[in-house]
mmCIF file of C-alpha atoms and ligand atoms in Angstrom:
data_model
loop_
_atom_site.group_PDB
_atom_site.id
_atom_site.type_symbol
_atom_site.label_atom_id
_atom_site.label_comp_id
_atom_site.label_asym_id
_atom_site.label_seq_id
_atom_site.Cartn_x
_atom_site.Cartn_y
_atom_site.Cartn_z
ATOM 1 C CA UNK A 111 -42.995 -6.838 -32.670
ATOM 2 C CA UNK A 112 -46.032 -5.895 -30.439
ATOM 3 C CA UNK A 113 -44.762 -3.727 -27.157
ATOM 4 C CA UNK A 114 -47.178 -5.497 -24.491
ATOM 5 C CA UNK A 115 -45.430 -3.062 -22.016
ATOM 6 C CA UNK A 116 -48.058 -1.660 -19.651
ATOM 7 C CA UNK A 117 -49.084 1.739 -20.541
ATOM 8 C CA UNK A 118 -49.337 4.998 -18.803
ATOM 9 C CA UNK A 119 -52.819 6.524 -19.627
ATOM 10 C CA UNK A 120 -52.636 10.276 -20.604
ATOM 11 C CA UNK A 121 -55.689 12.510 -20.730
ATOM 12 C CA UNK A 122 -55.393 14.824 -22.861
ATOM 13 C CA UNK A 123 -57.695 17.405 -24.915
ATOM 14 C CA UNK A 124 -56.682 17.643 -28.889
ATOM 15 C CA UNK A 125 -56.574 22.099 -28.532
ATOM 16 C CA UNK A 126 -55.322 22.704 -25.328
ATOM 17 C CA UNK A 127 -51.666 23.534 -25.881
ATOM 18 C CA UNK A 128 -50.436 22.584 -22.579
ATOM 19 C CA UNK A 129 -51.789 18.859 -23.635
ATOM 20 C CA UNK A 130 -50.194 19.590 -26.639
ATOM 21 C CA UNK A 131 -46.693 19.934 -25.195
ATOM 22 C CA UNK A 132 -46.931 16.844 -23.566
ATOM 23 C CA UNK A 133 -47.791 14.266 -26.308
ATOM 24 C CA UNK A 134 -45.176 16.245 -28.427
ATOM 25 C CA UNK A 135 -42.684 15.078 -25.851
ATOM 26 C CA UNK A 136 -43.702 11.421 -25.624
ATOM 27 C CA UNK A 137 -43.942 11.394 -29.257
ATOM 28 C CA UNK A 138 -40.364 12.408 -29.507
ATOM 29 C CA UNK A 139 -39.343 10.131 -26.599
ATOM 30 C CA UNK A 140 -41.131 7.269 -28.809
ATOM 31 C CA UNK A 141 -43.777 6.501 -25.468
ATOM 32 C CA UNK A 142 -46.725 4.937 -26.272
ATOM 33 C CA UNK A 143 -49.504 5.640 -24.024
ATOM 34 C CA UNK A 144 -53.397 4.845 -23.529
ATOM 35 C CA UNK A 145 -54.851 8.588 -24.442
ATOM 36 C CA UNK A 146 -58.136 9.275 -23.332
ATOM 37 C CA UNK A 147 -59.437 12.696 -24.941
ATOM 38 C CA UNK A 148 -61.901 14.730 -22.490
ATOM 39 C CA UNK A 149 -63.857 16.739 -23.099
ATOM 40 C CA UNK A 150 -63.262 19.950 -20.361
ATOM 41 C CA UNK A 151 -67.192 20.751 -19.689
ATOM 42 C CA UNK A 152 -67.963 16.982 -18.737
ATOM 43 C CA UNK A 153 -64.505 15.706 -17.154
ATOM 44 C CA UNK A 154 -64.588 11.867 -16.576
ATOM 45 C CA UNK A 155 -65.232 10.705 -13.137
ATOM 46 C CA UNK A 156 -62.011 8.148 -13.786
ATOM 47 C CA UNK A 157 -59.717 11.667 -14.424
ATOM 48 C CA UNK A 158 -61.499 13.335 -11.166
ATOM 49 C CA UNK A 159 -60.868 10.198 -9.229
ATOM 50 C CA UNK A 160 -57.277 10.667 -9.570
ATOM 51 C CA UNK A 161 -56.611 14.777 -9.962
ATOM 52 C CA UNK A 162 -58.619 16.580 -8.100
ATOM 53 C CA UNK A 163 -56.839 19.616 -9.972
ATOM 54 C CA UNK A 164 -58.362 17.957 -13.419
ATOM 55 C CA UNK A 165 -56.635 20.179 -15.963
ATOM 56 C CA UNK A 166 -55.704 18.792 -18.647
ATOM 57 C CA UNK A 167 -52.997 16.972 -19.436
ATOM 58 C CA UNK A 168 -52.595 14.203 -16.646
ATOM 59 C CA UNK A 169 -50.322 11.501 -16.774
ATOM 60 C CA UNK A 170 -51.170 8.155 -14.119
ATOM 61 C CA UNK A 171 -47.354 5.943 -14.902
ATOM 62 C CA UNK A 172 -48.125 1.871 -14.621
ATOM 63 C CA UNK A 173 -47.009 2.173 -10.911
ATOM 64 C CA UNK A 174 -49.739 4.771 -10.056
ATOM 65 C CA UNK A 175 -48.003 8.086 -10.412
ATOM 66 C CA UNK A 176 -50.067 11.061 -10.957
ATOM 67 C CA UNK A 177 -48.300 13.904 -13.222
ATOM 68 C CA UNK A 178 -50.471 16.660 -13.540
ATOM 69 C CA UNK A 179 -47.986 19.955 -14.881
ATOM 70 C CA UNK A 180 -47.668 19.821 -18.341
ATOM 71 C CA UNK A 181 -43.944 20.504 -18.611
ATOM 72 C CA UNK A 182 -43.398 17.726 -15.669
ATOM 73 C CA UNK A 183 -44.678 15.268 -18.145
ATOM 74 C CA UNK A 184 -42.654 16.905 -20.675
ATOM 75 C CA UNK A 185 -39.332 15.865 -18.520
ATOM 76 C CA UNK A 186 -40.501 12.311 -16.903
ATOM 77 C CA UNK A 187 -40.979 11.366 -20.529
ATOM 78 C CA UNK A 188 -37.321 12.769 -22.022
ATOM 79 C CA UNK A 189 -35.639 11.828 -18.514
ATOM 80 C CA UNK A 190 -36.456 8.436 -19.726
ATOM 81 C CA UNK A 191 -35.405 8.624 -23.589
ATOM 82 C CA UNK A 192 -34.598 12.012 -25.347
ATOM 83 C CA UNK A 193 -33.180 10.901 -28.546
ATOM 84 C CA UNK A 194 -33.588 14.411 -29.846
ATOM 85 C CA UNK A 195 -31.288 15.742 -27.360
ATOM 86 C CA UNK A 196 -34.082 18.453 -26.432
ATOM 87 C CA UNK A 197 -32.415 18.806 -23.073
ATOM 88 C CA UNK A 198 -29.271 18.976 -24.263
ATOM 89 C CA UNK A 199 -25.880 17.471 -23.547
ATOM 90 C CA UNK A 200 -25.739 17.041 -19.676
ATOM 91 C CA UNK A 201 -29.400 19.112 -19.811
ATOM 92 C CA UNK A 202 -27.729 21.390 -20.364
ATOM 93 C CA UNK A 203 -30.761 23.536 -21.486
ATOM 94 C CA UNK A 204 -32.708 22.353 -19.204
ATOM 95 C CA UNK A 205 -32.081 25.656 -17.245
ATOM 96 C CA UNK A 206 -32.376 28.333 -20.205
ATOM 97 C CA UNK A 207 -35.903 26.423 -21.770
ATOM 98 C CA UNK A 208 -37.356 26.402 -17.957
ATOM 99 C CA UNK A 209 -36.515 30.371 -18.130
ATOM 100 C CA UNK A 210 -38.218 30.978 -21.226
ATOM 101 C CA UNK A 211 -41.322 28.653 -20.324
ATOM 102 C CA UNK A 212 -42.020 30.185 -17.036
ATOM 103 C CA UNK A 213 -42.183 33.487 -19.053
ATOM 104 C CA UNK A 214 -44.500 31.866 -21.610
ATOM 105 C CA UNK A 215 -46.798 30.132 -18.437
ATOM 106 C CA UNK A 216 -46.718 33.328 -16.859
ATOM 107 C CA UNK A 217 -46.975 36.732 -18.296
ATOM 108 C CA UNK A 218 -47.406 35.917 -21.794
ATOM 109 C CA UNK A 219 -50.111 33.555 -21.174
ATOM 110 C CA UNK A 220 -51.634 36.157 -19.088
ATOM 111 C CA UNK A 221 -51.525 38.775 -21.686
ATOM 112 C CA UNK A 222 -52.674 35.347 -24.647
ATOM 113 C CA UNK A 223 -55.926 34.996 -22.729
ATOM 114 C CA UNK A 224 -56.926 38.202 -22.809
ATOM 115 C CA UNK A 225 -55.608 39.023 -25.826
ATOM 116 C CA UNK A 226 -57.391 35.976 -27.074
ATOM 117 C CA UNK A 227 -60.972 36.084 -24.945
ATOM 118 C CA UNK A 228 -61.303 39.508 -23.858
ATOM 119 C CA UNK A 229 -65.286 39.201 -23.207
ATOM 120 C CA UNK A 230 -64.418 36.481 -20.090
ATOM 121 C CA UNK A 231 -62.300 39.458 -18.157
ATOM 122 C CA UNK A 232 -64.931 42.271 -19.229
ATOM 123 C CA UNK A 233 -62.569 43.760 -21.451
ATOM 124 C CA UNK A 234 -64.184 46.058 -24.796
ATOM 125 C CA UNK A 235 -60.867 44.685 -26.691
ATOM 126 C CA UNK A 236 -57.736 42.372 -26.257
ATOM 127 C CA UNK A 237 -55.618 44.475 -27.664
ATOM 128 C CA UNK A 238 -53.540 46.373 -25.007
ATOM 129 C CA UNK A 239 -52.771 42.658 -24.043
ATOM 130 C CA UNK A 240 -51.994 41.983 -27.527
ATOM 131 C CA UNK A 241 -48.837 44.494 -27.360
ATOM 132 C CA UNK A 242 -47.811 43.457 -24.293
ATOM 133 C CA UNK A 243 -47.890 39.626 -25.436
ATOM 134 C CA UNK A 244 -45.656 41.128 -28.026
ATOM 135 C CA UNK A 245 -42.728 42.039 -25.604
ATOM 136 C CA UNK A 246 -42.241 38.288 -25.156
ATOM 137 C CA UNK A 247 -42.753 37.339 -28.841
ATOM 138 C CA UNK A 248 -39.991 40.095 -29.765
ATOM 139 C CA UNK A 249 -37.750 38.405 -27.617
ATOM 140 C CA UNK A 250 -38.014 34.897 -29.379
ATOM 141 C CA UNK A 251 -37.748 36.909 -32.706
ATOM 142 C CA UNK A 252 -34.460 37.819 -31.899
ATOM 143 C CA UNK A 253 -33.482 34.108 -30.535
ATOM 144 C CA UNK A 254 -34.530 32.715 -33.125
ATOM 145 C CA UNK A 255 -32.579 34.927 -35.833
ATOM 146 C CA UNK A 256 -29.330 34.512 -33.844
ATOM 147 C CA UNK A 257 -29.642 30.755 -33.227
ATOM 148 C CA UNK A 258 -32.190 29.171 -35.706
ATOM 149 C CA UNK A 259 -34.219 27.818 -33.440
ATOM 150 C CA UNK A 260 -34.695 29.638 -29.781
ATOM 151 C CA UNK A 261 -31.708 28.125 -28.300
ATOM 152 C CA UNK A 262 -30.038 26.301 -30.992
ATOM 153 C CA UNK A 263 -29.834 25.418 -34.260
ATOM 154 C CA UNK A 264 -32.465 22.297 -33.930
ATOM 155 C CA UNK A 265 -35.568 22.306 -31.528
ATOM 156 C CA UNK A 266 -35.461 21.588 -28.147
ATOM 157 C CA UNK A 267 -37.752 21.687 -25.215
ATOM 158 C CA UNK A 268 -38.214 25.493 -25.157
ATOM 159 C CA UNK A 269 -39.643 25.584 -28.499
ATOM 160 C CA UNK A 270 -41.865 22.500 -28.063
ATOM 161 C CA UNK A 271 -43.079 23.847 -25.368
ATOM 162 C CA UNK A 272 -43.702 27.104 -26.772
ATOM 163 C CA UNK A 273 -44.469 26.836 -29.666
ATOM 164 C CA UNK A 274 -48.341 25.600 -29.389
ATOM 165 C CA UNK A 275 -48.858 29.092 -27.358
ATOM 166 C CA UNK A 276 -47.640 31.031 -29.837
ATOM 167 C CA UNK A 277 -49.480 29.123 -32.389
ATOM 168 C CA UNK A 278 -53.089 29.881 -30.308
ATOM 169 C CA UNK A 279 -51.859 33.327 -30.190
ATOM 170 C CA UNK A 280 -51.048 33.591 -34.165
ATOM 171 C CA UNK A 281 -54.284 31.861 -34.983
ATOM 172 C CA UNK A 282 -56.256 34.677 -32.968
ATOM 173 C CA UNK A 283 -55.839 37.048 -35.663
ATOM 174 C CA UNK A 284 -54.019 35.427 -38.643
ATOM 175 C CA UNK A 285 -53.874 38.074 -40.841
ATOM 176 C CA UNK A 286 -52.654 40.374 -37.823
ATOM 177 C CA UNK A 287 -49.780 38.611 -36.908
ATOM 178 C CA UNK A 288 -48.333 37.920 -40.574
ATOM 179 C CA UNK A 289 -48.194 41.290 -40.870
ATOM 180 C CA UNK A 290 -46.111 41.752 -37.958
ATOM 181 C CA UNK A 291 -42.155 42.429 -38.103
ATOM 182 C CA UNK A 292 -41.710 39.071 -36.531
ATOM 183 C CA UNK A 293 -40.327 36.656 -39.805
ATOM 184 C CA UNK A 294 -37.897 34.715 -37.999
ATOM 185 C CA UNK A 295 -41.136 34.157 -35.480
ATOM 186 C CA UNK A 296 -43.280 33.351 -38.190
ATOM 187 C CA UNK A 297 -41.190 31.178 -39.963
ATOM 188 C CA UNK A 298 -39.952 29.122 -37.052
ATOM 189 C CA UNK A 299 -44.284 28.455 -36.520
ATOM 190 C CA UNK A 300 -44.471 27.544 -39.929
ATOM 191 C CA UNK A 301 -41.836 24.951 -39.249
ATOM 192 C CA UNK A 302 -43.195 23.731 -36.219
ATOM 193 C CA UNK A 303 -46.939 23.467 -37.737
ATOM 194 C CA UNK A 304 -45.803 21.698 -40.818
ATOM 195 C CA UNK A 305 -43.177 19.184 -38.648
ATOM 196 C CA UNK A 306 -44.351 15.655 -38.741
ATOM 197 C CA UNK A 307 -43.961 15.422 -34.900
ATOM 198 C CA UNK A 308 -46.953 18.364 -34.892
ATOM 199 C CA UNK A 309 -49.241 16.268 -37.317
ATOM 200 C CA UNK A 310 -48.394 12.993 -35.349
ATOM 201 C CA UNK A 311 -49.053 15.240 -32.385
ATOM 202 C CA UNK A 312 -52.619 15.960 -33.870
ATOM 203 C CA UNK A 313 -54.970 13.421 -34.839
ATOM 204 C CA UNK A 314 -58.645 13.762 -33.590
ATOM 205 C CA UNK A 315 -59.537 11.256 -30.629
ATOM 206 C CA UNK A 316 -63.626 10.547 -29.766
ATOM 207 C CA UNK A 317 -63.849 11.766 -26.286
ATOM 208 C CA UNK A 318 -63.304 8.965 -24.067
ATOM 209 C CA UNK A 319 -66.106 6.487 -22.710
ATOM 210 C CA UNK A 320 -64.411 4.385 -19.808
ATOM 211 C CA UNK A 321 -65.791 1.203 -21.169
ATOM 212 C CA UNK A 322 -64.420 1.686 -24.723
ATOM 213 C CA UNK A 323 -61.260 0.067 -25.851
ATOM 214 C CA UNK A 324 -57.893 1.625 -24.856
ATOM 215 C CA UNK A 325 -56.431 4.246 -28.368
ATOM 216 C CA UNK A 326 -53.038 3.625 -27.575
ATOM 217 C CA UNK A 327 -51.032 6.955 -28.496
ATOM 218 C CA UNK A 328 -49.220 6.960 -31.278
ATOM 219 C CA UNK A 329 -50.550 3.857 -33.351
ATOM 220 C CA UNK A 330 -46.912 3.285 -33.792
ATOM 221 C CA UNK A 331 -43.551 4.390 -32.979
ATOM 222 C CA UNK A 332 -41.538 7.155 -34.945
ATOM 223 C CA UNK A 333 -38.708 8.314 -33.848
ATOM 224 C CA UNK A 334 -36.859 9.050 -36.712
ATOM 225 C CA UNK A 335 -39.061 12.688 -36.670
ATOM 226 C CA UNK A 336 -37.609 15.826 -36.311
HETATM 227 N N1 GSH B 472 -50.865 23.858 -15.298
HETATM 228 C C1 GSH B 472 -50.970 23.438 -16.030
HETATM 229 C C2 GSH B 472 -52.474 23.893 -16.798
HETATM 230 C C3 GSH B 472 -53.363 23.166 -17.689
HETATM 231 C C4 GSH B 472 -54.666 23.659 -18.103
HETATM 232 O O1 GSH B 472 -54.799 24.857 -17.758
HETATM 233 N N2 GSH B 472 -55.252 23.098 -19.099
HETATM 234 C C5 GSH B 472 -56.859 23.295 -19.198
HETATM 235 C C6 GSH B 472 -56.601 22.949 -21.154
HETATM 236 S S1 GSH B 472 -55.908 24.238 -21.786
HETATM 237 C C7 GSH B 472 -57.565 22.422 -18.487
HETATM 238 O O2 GSH B 472 -57.849 21.627 -18.570
HETATM 239 N N3 GSH B 472 -58.473 23.568 -17.914
HETATM 240 C C8 GSH B 472 -59.444 23.360 -17.249
HETATM 241 C C9 GSH B 472 -60.961 22.896 -17.765
HETATM 242 O O3 GSH B 472 -61.030 24.573 -18.419
HETATM 243 O O4 GSH B 472 -61.767 23.225 -16.741
HETATM 244 C C10 GSH B 472 -50.277 22.677 -17.089
HETATM 245 O O5 GSH B 472 -49.086 23.168 -17.105
HETATM 246 O O6 GSH B 472 -50.869 21.223 -17.170
#
């Protein structure tokens, strides 16, 4: 059956870890949207018109609500449909997830940016920040060793919001990352990158042009993804 309900619009950028977490949650909840791929150095006027902040992702609901934070997009869609129980029974995983996500988006992201792009911060290299970022990664590794995933045996909000950032860290120097004593975290990341959910979140889209036909994401709903 063709679903002709009006879609929210998602302004996205494939490689942005914030946009990735939003797409992962939209996929998990089976929420179709019109995806508009943004080129960050040439943001479309339609994005600037709805969001002066103009970071991606931005989601505009059919009712015209503008959601400008990736985590809020995750919660918006999961609160409507959460078949994989990423929020936990009675949202029991929400508070512990938010605690970890706050550390990811705060200190860890701060060190990740300086490790990955030291020249942007007038640093000769990013090695001190790599060491500092590992404090968070060590904690994640311990949690995965104990639980299987970050908070339980199966992925939840915390895993899916944080994995795109750990991926970015790992890809900065894959050889170095693979040599660290973080075997649980390394296996968790490999599993994430091989998952059907991640692969479905990562197709390539041409930059959006206002005149083009809408691109629907995902192209069909797959609720059995894990
Ligand atoms: N707090 C925002 C951060 C989003 C963000 O910073 N996205 C980056 C791309 S990864 C961006 O749009 N930067 C604006 C720019 O580069 O002009 C969220 O969670 O959605």
